[in-house]
PDB file of C-alpha atoms in Angstrom:
ATOM      1  CA  ALA A   1       5.732   8.795 -21.662  1.00 78.00           C
ATOM      2  CA  GLN A   2       7.898   7.217 -24.312  1.00 87.00           C
ATOM      3  CA  THR A   3       6.720   4.709 -26.827  1.00 93.00           C
ATOM      4  CA  VAL A   4       8.599   2.481 -29.176  1.00 97.00           C
ATOM      5  CA  THR A   5       6.946   0.938 -32.146  1.00 97.00           C
ATOM      6  CA  GLN A   6       8.370  -1.978 -34.294  1.00 97.00           C
ATOM      7  CA  SER A   7       5.930  -2.300 -37.262  1.00 96.00           C
ATOM      8  CA  GLN A   8       7.320  -5.589 -38.687  1.00 97.00           C
ATOM      9  CA  PRO A   9       6.108  -8.617 -36.607  1.00 96.00           C
ATOM     10  CA  GLU A  10       8.140 -10.892 -38.751  1.00 97.00           C
ATOM     11  CA  MET A  11      10.973 -10.697 -41.150  1.00 98.00           C
ATOM     12  CA  SER A  12      12.965 -13.218 -43.128  1.00 97.00           C
ATOM     13  CA  VAL A  13      16.313 -13.313 -44.848  1.00 97.00           C
ATOM     14  CA  GLN A  14      18.488 -15.725 -46.770  1.00 98.00           C
ATOM     15  CA  GLU A  15      21.719 -16.838 -45.348  1.00 97.00           C
ATOM     16  CA  ALA A  16      24.603 -14.318 -46.152  1.00 97.00           C
ATOM     17  CA  GLU A  17      22.072 -11.618 -47.357  1.00 97.00           C
ATOM     18  CA  THR A  18      21.282  -8.246 -45.624  1.00 98.00           C
ATOM     19  CA  VAL A  19      18.120  -7.413 -43.800  1.00 98.00           C
ATOM     20  CA  THR A  20      16.920  -4.299 -42.034  1.00 98.00           C
ATOM     21  CA  LEU A  21      14.576  -4.264 -39.065  1.00 98.00           C
ATOM     22  CA  SER A  22      12.629  -0.979 -38.372  1.00 98.00           C
ATOM     23  CA  CYS A  23      11.968   0.892 -35.164  1.00 98.00           C
ATOM     24  CA  THR A  24      10.426   4.311 -34.458  1.00 98.00           C
ATOM     25  CA  TYR A  25       9.916   5.993 -31.156  1.00 97.00           C
ATOM     26  CA  ASP A  26       8.237   8.842 -29.570  1.00 95.00           C
ATOM     27  CA  THR A  27       9.858  11.143 -26.884  1.00 92.00           C
ATOM     28  CA  SER A  28       9.973  14.753 -25.845  1.00 90.00           C
ATOM     29  CA  GLU A  29      13.502  14.267 -24.348  1.00 88.00           C
ATOM     30  CA  SER A  30      16.692  15.267 -26.162  1.00 86.00           C
ATOM     31  CA  ASP A  31      19.208  12.912 -24.403  1.00 86.00           C
ATOM     32  CA  TYR A  32      18.493   9.168 -24.422  1.00 90.00           C
ATOM     33  CA  TYR A  33      19.835   5.838 -25.274  1.00 91.00           C
ATOM     34  CA  LEU A  34      18.522   3.379 -27.958  1.00 94.00           C
ATOM     35  CA  PHE A  35      19.142  -0.332 -28.086  1.00 95.00           C
ATOM     36  CA  TRP A  36      18.612  -3.478 -30.037  1.00 97.00           C
ATOM     37  CA  TYR A  37      18.294  -6.621 -28.091  1.00 97.00           C
ATOM     38  CA  LYS A  38      18.178 -10.124 -29.384  1.00 97.00           C
ATOM     39  CA  GLN A  39      16.139 -12.775 -27.620  1.00 95.00           C
ATOM     40  CA  PRO A  40      16.734 -16.310 -28.983  1.00 92.00           C
ATOM     41  CA  PRO A  41      14.529 -19.276 -28.054  1.00 85.00           C
ATOM     42  CA  SER A  42      16.707 -19.706 -24.977  1.00 76.00           C
ATOM     43  CA  ARG A  43      15.057 -16.551 -23.715  1.00 78.00           C
ATOM     44  CA  GLN A  44      18.052 -14.748 -22.603  1.00 88.00           C
ATOM     45  CA  MET A  45      18.026 -11.098 -23.861  1.00 93.00           C
ATOM     46  CA  ILE A  46      21.272 -10.171 -25.327  1.00 93.00           C
ATOM     47  CA  LEU A  47      22.453  -6.537 -26.236  1.00 94.00           C
ATOM     48  CA  VAL A  48      23.248  -6.375 -29.940  1.00 96.00           C
ATOM     49  CA  ILE A  49      24.019  -2.502 -30.309  1.00 95.00           C
ATOM     50  CA  ARG A  50      23.335   0.636 -28.646  1.00 93.00           C
ATOM     51  CA  GLN A  51      23.305   4.374 -29.748  1.00 94.00           C
ATOM     52  CA  GLU A  52      23.544   7.460 -27.690  1.00 90.00           C
ATOM     53  CA  ALA A  53      21.241  10.061 -28.992  1.00 90.00           C
ATOM     54  CA  TYR A  54      23.805  12.951 -28.759  1.00 88.00           C
ATOM     55  CA  LYS A  55      26.085  11.138 -31.186  1.00 87.00           C
ATOM     56  CA  GLN A  56      25.400  11.770 -34.816  1.00 84.00           C
ATOM     57  CA  GLN A  57      27.611   8.765 -35.923  1.00 90.00           C
ATOM     58  CA  ASN A  58      25.756   5.711 -36.399  1.00 93.00           C
ATOM     59  CA  ALA A  59      26.972   2.847 -34.211  1.00 92.00           C
ATOM     60  CA  THR A  60      28.352  -0.321 -35.621  1.00 92.00           C
ATOM     61  CA  GLU A  61      29.267  -3.676 -34.180  1.00 92.00           C
ATOM     62  CA  ASN A  62      30.810  -6.099 -36.666  1.00 95.00           C
ATOM     63  CA  ARG A  63      27.886  -7.290 -38.847  1.00 97.00           C
ATOM     64  CA  PHE A  64      25.247  -5.120 -37.061  1.00 97.00           C
ATOM     65  CA  SER A  65      24.835  -1.423 -37.779  1.00 97.00           C
ATOM     66  CA  VAL A  66      22.075   1.115 -37.162  1.00 97.00           C
ATOM     67  CA  ASN A  67      20.579   3.885 -39.132  1.00 96.00           C
ATOM     68  CA  PHE A  68      19.796   6.561 -36.512  1.00 96.00           C
ATOM     69  CA  GLN A  69      17.623   9.423 -37.694  1.00 95.00           C
ATOM     70  CA  LYS A  70      16.960  11.628 -34.561  1.00 94.00           C
ATOM     71  CA  ALA A  71      14.602  14.161 -36.300  1.00 94.00           C
ATOM     72  CA  ALA A  72      12.487  11.396 -37.619  1.00 95.00           C
ATOM     73  CA  LYS A  73      12.761   9.463 -34.442  1.00 96.00           C
ATOM     74  CA  SER A  74      13.730   6.306 -36.368  1.00 97.00           C
ATOM     75  CA  PHE A  75      16.320   3.616 -35.407  1.00 97.00           C
ATOM     76  CA  SER A  76      16.706   0.842 -37.756  1.00 97.00           C
ATOM     77  CA  LEU A  77      18.971  -2.255 -37.568  1.00 98.00           C
ATOM     78  CA  LYS A  78      20.883  -3.637 -40.450  1.00 98.00           C
ATOM     79  CA  ILE A  79      22.237  -7.216 -40.264  1.00 98.00           C
ATOM     80  CA  SER A  80      24.772  -7.848 -42.995  1.00 97.00           C
ATOM     81  CA  ASP A  81      25.856 -11.367 -44.080  1.00 97.00           C
ATOM     82  CA  SER A  82      23.152 -12.906 -42.146  1.00 97.00           C
ATOM     83  CA  GLN A  83      23.866 -16.205 -40.349  1.00 97.00           C
ATOM     84  CA  LEU A  84      21.627 -18.943 -39.160  1.00 96.00           C
ATOM     85  CA  GLY A  85      22.406 -17.909 -35.449  1.00 94.00           C
ATOM     86  CA  ASP A  86      20.967 -14.578 -36.129  1.00 96.00           C
ATOM     87  CA  ALA A  87      17.564 -16.166 -35.980  1.00 96.00           C
ATOM     88  CA  ALA A  88      15.727 -14.727 -32.870  1.00 97.00           C
ATOM     89  CA  MET A  89      13.266 -12.163 -31.631  1.00 97.00           C
ATOM     90  CA  TYR A  90      14.719  -8.760 -31.900  1.00 98.00           C
ATOM     91  CA  PHE A  91      13.443  -5.795 -29.673  1.00 97.00           C
ATOM     92  CA  CYS A  92      14.144  -2.123 -30.123  1.00 97.00           C
ATOM     93  CA  ALA A  93      14.343  -0.370 -26.680  1.00 96.00           C
ATOM     94  CA  TYR A  94      14.664   3.244 -25.243  1.00 94.00           C
ATOM     95  CA  ARG A  95      16.181   4.417 -22.123  1.00 90.00           C
ATOM     96  CA  SER A  96      16.112   8.019 -20.762  1.00 85.00           C
ATOM     97  CA  GLN A  97      19.300   9.713 -19.753  1.00 76.00           C
ATOM     98  CA  SER A  98      17.628  12.226 -17.624  1.00 66.00           C
ATOM     99  CA  ALA A  99      18.956  12.761 -14.085  1.00 49.00           C
ATOM    100  CA  GLY A 100      16.967  13.495 -10.999  1.00 47.00           C
ATOM    101  CA  GLY A 101      15.524  10.227  -9.873  1.00 47.00           C
ATOM    102  CA  THR A 102      14.814   8.711 -13.271  1.00 50.00           C
ATOM    103  CA  SER A 103      15.098   4.854 -13.277  1.00 57.00           C
ATOM    104  CA  TYR A 104      18.178   3.961 -15.370  1.00 71.00           C
ATOM    105  CA  GLY A 105      16.932   0.375 -15.038  1.00 74.00           C
ATOM    106  CA  LYS A 106      13.843   1.137 -17.021  1.00 86.00           C
ATOM    107  CA  LEU A 107      13.843   0.315 -20.654  1.00 91.00           C
ATOM    108  CA  THR A 108      10.757   0.882 -22.946  1.00 94.00           C
ATOM    109  CA  PHE A 109      10.569  -2.090 -25.326  1.00 96.00           C
ATOM    110  CA  GLY A 110       8.914  -2.341 -28.818  1.00 97.00           C
ATOM    111  CA  GLN A 111       6.602  -5.353 -29.603  1.00 96.00           C
ATOM    112  CA  GLY A 112       9.556  -7.245 -31.214  1.00 97.00           C
ATOM    113  CA  THR A 113      10.427  -8.656 -34.756  1.00 98.00           C
ATOM    114  CA  ILE A 114      10.905 -12.362 -35.411  1.00 97.00           C
ATOM    115  CA  LEU A 115      13.748 -12.825 -37.691  1.00 97.00           C
ATOM    116  CA  THR A 116      13.942 -16.036 -39.697  1.00 97.00           C
ATOM    117  CA  VAL A 117      17.149 -17.036 -41.544  1.00 97.00           C
ATOM    118  CA  HIS A 118      16.733 -19.378 -44.404  1.00 97.00           C
ATOM    119  CA  PRO A 119      19.767 -21.498 -45.409  1.00 95.00           C
TER     120      PRO A 119
ATOM    121  CA  ASP B   1      32.074 -15.103 -14.096  1.00 64.00           C
ATOM    122  CA  ALA B   2      28.419 -16.010 -13.414  1.00 80.00           C
ATOM    123  CA  GLY B   3      25.706 -14.075 -15.143  1.00 92.00           C
ATOM    124  CA  VAL B   4      22.430 -13.144 -13.707  1.00 96.00           C
ATOM    125  CA  THR B   5      20.731 -16.027 -12.211  1.00 96.00           C
ATOM    126  CA  GLN B   6      17.037 -16.524 -11.685  1.00 97.00           C
ATOM    127  CA  SER B   7      14.940 -19.109  -9.810  1.00 96.00           C
ATOM    128  CA  PRO B   8      12.857 -21.037 -10.319  1.00 97.00           C
ATOM    129  CA  THR B   9      12.987 -21.316 -14.250  1.00 95.00           C
ATOM    130  CA  HIS B  10       9.507 -22.640 -14.457  1.00 96.00           C
ATOM    131  CA  LEU B  11       6.504 -22.789 -11.947  1.00 96.00           C
ATOM    132  CA  ILE B  12       2.814 -23.334 -12.060  1.00 98.00           C
ATOM    133  CA  LYS B  13       0.546 -21.695  -9.715  1.00 97.00           C
ATOM    134  CA  THR B  14      -3.348 -21.366  -9.485  1.00 97.00           C
ATOM    135  CA  ARG B  15      -5.502 -18.287  -9.175  1.00 97.00           C
ATOM    136  CA  GLY B  16      -5.235 -16.545  -5.855  1.00 97.00           C
ATOM    137  CA  GLN B  17      -1.967 -18.039  -4.770  1.00 98.00           C
ATOM    138  CA  HIS B  18       1.120 -16.137  -4.109  1.00 98.00           C
ATOM    139  CA  VAL B  19       4.643 -16.391  -5.940  1.00 98.00           C
ATOM    140  CA  THR B  20       8.309 -15.371  -5.032  1.00 98.00           C
ATOM    141  CA  LEU B  21      10.693 -15.122  -7.802  1.00 98.00           C
ATOM    142  CA  ARG B  22      14.380 -14.644  -7.113  1.00 98.00           C
ATOM    143  CA  CYS B  23      17.365 -12.961  -8.841  1.00 98.00           C
ATOM    144  CA  SER B  24      21.035 -12.894  -8.171  1.00 97.00           C
ATOM    145  CA  PRO B  25      22.920 -10.099 -10.095  1.00 95.00           C
ATOM    146  CA  ILE B  26      26.390 -10.157 -11.536  1.00 95.00           C
ATOM    147  CA  SER B  27      28.977  -9.702  -8.974  1.00 93.00           C
ATOM    148  CA  GLY B  28      29.522  -5.949  -8.507  1.00 90.00           C
ATOM    149  CA  HIS B  29      26.354  -4.888 -10.039  1.00 91.00           C
ATOM    150  CA  LYS B  30      24.123  -2.903  -7.416  1.00 89.00           C
ATOM    151  CA  SER B  31      21.099  -2.280  -9.593  1.00 90.00           C
ATOM    152  CA  VAL B  32      18.364  -4.854 -10.236  1.00 93.00           C
ATOM    153  CA  SER B  33      15.369  -4.418 -12.645  1.00 94.00           C
ATOM    154  CA  TRP B  34      12.327  -6.627 -13.136  1.00 97.00           C
ATOM    155  CA  TYR B  35      10.445  -7.093 -16.310  1.00 97.00           C
ATOM    156  CA  GLN B  36       7.344  -9.050 -17.287  1.00 98.00           C
ATOM    157  CA  GLN B  37       7.098 -10.347 -20.734  1.00 96.00           C
ATOM    158  CA  VAL B  38       3.806 -11.718 -21.878  1.00 96.00           C
ATOM    159  CA  LEU B  39       4.098 -14.277 -24.653  1.00 91.00           C
ATOM    160  CA  GLY B  40       4.709 -12.577 -28.062  1.00 88.00           C
ATOM    161  CA  GLN B  41       5.145  -9.045 -26.588  1.00 92.00           C
ATOM    162  CA  GLY B  42       8.047  -6.895 -25.477  1.00 95.00           C
ATOM    163  CA  PRO B  43       9.161  -6.828 -21.782  1.00 96.00           C
ATOM    164  CA  GLN B  44       7.377  -4.433 -19.598  1.00 97.00           C
ATOM    165  CA  PHE B  45       9.202  -2.737 -16.783  1.00 95.00           C
ATOM    166  CA  ILE B  46       8.106  -3.553 -13.233  1.00 96.00           C
ATOM    167  CA  PHE B  47      10.673  -2.305 -10.722  1.00 92.00           C
ATOM    168  CA  GLN B  48      14.161  -0.994 -10.305  1.00 91.00           C
ATOM    169  CA  TYR B  49      16.107  -1.350  -7.066  1.00 91.00           C
ATOM    170  CA  TYR B  50      19.419   0.207  -6.466  1.00 88.00           C
ATOM    171  CA  GLU B  51      21.313   0.084  -3.136  1.00 86.00           C
ATOM    172  CA  LYS B  52      18.340  -1.616  -1.620  1.00 88.00           C
ATOM    173  CA  GLU B  53      15.925   1.288  -2.484  1.00 89.00           C
ATOM    174  CA  GLU B  54      13.181   1.289  -5.012  1.00 90.00           C
ATOM    175  CA  ARG B  55      14.305   3.726  -7.716  1.00 87.00           C
ATOM    176  CA  GLY B  56      11.580   3.094 -10.256  1.00 87.00           C
ATOM    177  CA  ARG B  57       8.257   1.437 -10.644  1.00 91.00           C
ATOM    178  CA  GLY B  58       6.071   0.630 -13.654  1.00 92.00           C
ATOM    179  CA  ASN B  59       2.377   0.622 -14.139  1.00 93.00           C
ATOM    180  CA  PHE B  60       1.539  -2.557 -12.202  1.00 97.00           C
ATOM    181  CA  PRO B  61      -0.895  -3.039  -9.339  1.00 97.00           C
ATOM    182  CA  ASP B  62       0.099  -3.110  -5.631  1.00 96.00           C
ATOM    183  CA  ARG B  63      -0.113  -7.075  -5.914  1.00 97.00           C
ATOM    184  CA  PHE B  64       3.384  -6.754  -7.252  1.00 98.00           C
ATOM    185  CA  SER B  65       6.208  -5.893  -4.782  1.00 97.00           C
ATOM    186  CA  ALA B  66       9.812  -6.426  -4.705  1.00 97.00           C
ATOM    187  CA  ARG B  67      12.841  -5.938  -2.361  1.00 96.00           C
ATOM    188  CA  GLN B  68      16.619  -5.959  -2.568  1.00 96.00           C
ATOM    189  CA  PHE B  69      18.760  -7.582   0.051  1.00 96.00           C
ATOM    190  CA  PRO B  70      22.139  -6.468   1.448  1.00 95.00           C
ATOM    191  CA  ASN B  71      24.030  -8.707  -1.065  1.00 94.00           C
ATOM    192  CA  TYR B  72      22.008  -6.989  -3.963  1.00 94.00           C
ATOM    193  CA  SER B  73      20.031 -10.056  -4.676  1.00 96.00           C
ATOM    194  CA  SER B  74      16.339  -9.400  -5.252  1.00 97.00           C
ATOM    195  CA  GLU B  75      12.918 -10.903  -4.921  1.00 98.00           C
ATOM    196  CA  LEU B  76       9.807 -10.151  -6.868  1.00 98.00           C
ATOM    197  CA  ASN B  77       6.611 -11.125  -5.068  1.00 98.00           C
ATOM    198  CA  VAL B  78       3.181 -11.220  -6.631  1.00 98.00           C
ATOM    199  CA  ASN B  79       0.088 -11.774  -4.495  1.00 97.00           C
ATOM    200  CA  ALA B  80      -3.462 -12.887  -5.412  1.00 97.00           C
ATOM    201  CA  LEU B  81      -2.324 -14.231  -8.797  1.00 98.00           C
ATOM    202  CA  LEU B  82      -4.632 -13.776 -11.855  1.00 97.00           C
ATOM    203  CA  LEU B  83      -4.549 -15.774 -15.219  1.00 97.00           C
ATOM    204  CA  GLY B  84      -3.148 -12.633 -16.787  1.00 96.00           C
ATOM    205  CA  ASP B  85      -0.047 -12.768 -14.571  1.00 98.00           C
ATOM    206  CA  SER B  86       1.188 -15.683 -16.748  1.00 98.00           C
ATOM    207  CA  ALA B  87       4.325 -14.566 -18.356  1.00 97.00           C
ATOM    208  CA  LEU B  88       8.026 -14.701 -18.492  1.00 96.00           C
ATOM    209  CA  TYR B  89       9.508 -12.647 -15.646  1.00 98.00           C
ATOM    210  CA  LEU B  90      13.033 -11.237 -16.440  1.00 97.00           C
ATOM    211  CA  CYS B  91      15.578  -9.861 -14.019  1.00 97.00           C
ATOM    212  CA  ALA B  92      18.467  -7.531 -15.251  1.00 95.00           C
ATOM    213  CA  SER B  93      21.296  -6.201 -13.390  1.00 93.00           C
ATOM    214  CA  SER B  94      23.609  -3.245 -14.214  1.00 89.00           C
ATOM    215  CA  LEU B  95      26.224  -0.916 -12.889  1.00 83.00           C
ATOM    216  CA  ALA B  96      24.857   2.355 -11.652  1.00 72.00           C
ATOM    217  CA  GLY B  97      24.038   5.322 -14.020  1.00 67.00           C
ATOM    218  CA  PRO B  98      22.691   5.714 -17.385  1.00 62.00           C
ATOM    219  CA  THR B  99      25.457   4.206 -19.254  1.00 67.00           C
ATOM    220  CA  GLY B 100      25.372   0.907 -17.499  1.00 74.00           C
ATOM    221  CA  GLU B 101      24.495  -1.902 -19.767  1.00 84.00           C
ATOM    222  CA  LEU B 102      21.625  -4.096 -18.451  1.00 90.00           C
ATOM    223  CA  PHE B 103      22.456  -7.755 -18.303  1.00 93.00           C
ATOM    224  CA  PHE B 104      19.449 -10.188 -18.424  1.00 95.00           C
ATOM    225  CA  GLY B 105      18.872 -13.515 -16.782  1.00 95.00           C
ATOM    226  CA  GLU B 106      16.966 -16.226 -18.465  1.00 94.00           C
ATOM    227  CA  GLY B 107      13.728 -15.588 -16.702  1.00 95.00           C
ATOM    228  CA  SER B 108      11.146 -17.370 -14.694  1.00 97.00           C
ATOM    229  CA  ARG B 109       8.311 -18.847 -16.657  1.00 96.00           C
ATOM    230  CA  LEU B 110       5.162 -18.408 -14.503  1.00 98.00           C
ATOM    231  CA  THR B 111       1.934 -20.223 -15.417  1.00 97.00           C
ATOM    232  CA  VAL B 112      -1.314 -19.348 -13.571  1.00 97.00           C
ATOM    233  CA  LEU B 113      -4.086 -21.907 -13.900  1.00 96.00           C
TER     234      LEU B 113
END
């Protein structure tokens, strides 16, 4: 079974500064997807960025980028130019890409990191 | 376009009662997944349904059941409620296949007294 670990329960950053959230995972599979989701107090989970394991290039989405280290099973999220609206709980998640009956609707989530942004 | 909608948004039940939570997926999405999120933790996978069939089940007791209707909406049922069932229940819909992004609803907050 896959596991996802976020070792930082809380992080804080000053507005306009950069912060990195850590995530490690454990799997025996070679093909999979990794995600970072944001969950603001409104509760709705929003996809921030995703990475396909077969791609060596790190994914980027505007101010959000990842550092994907497949051998180390590490997947960190970097938020540049932090904004007050970035404050939320952030979850790292894993999804298998295996065929043959695997549930593609199944994500394995980490415990989450609460990000506070100070003005 | 409407996103994933869930009802009710909040509800309070007592131990031993039964609850039904409802989810309407994004139009065109045929896959619905359910998650339980206990306060302060990450969501835990409960079920996935695709084309009205169960395609995946997490490590939850048989008190939890679900179904998907011909219009692809879904219900999650929990029988014999326990205090530990208090949580935010999230529904997510997606297109088929491993590349389909999951879109989440705002959840149903269940409190069991």
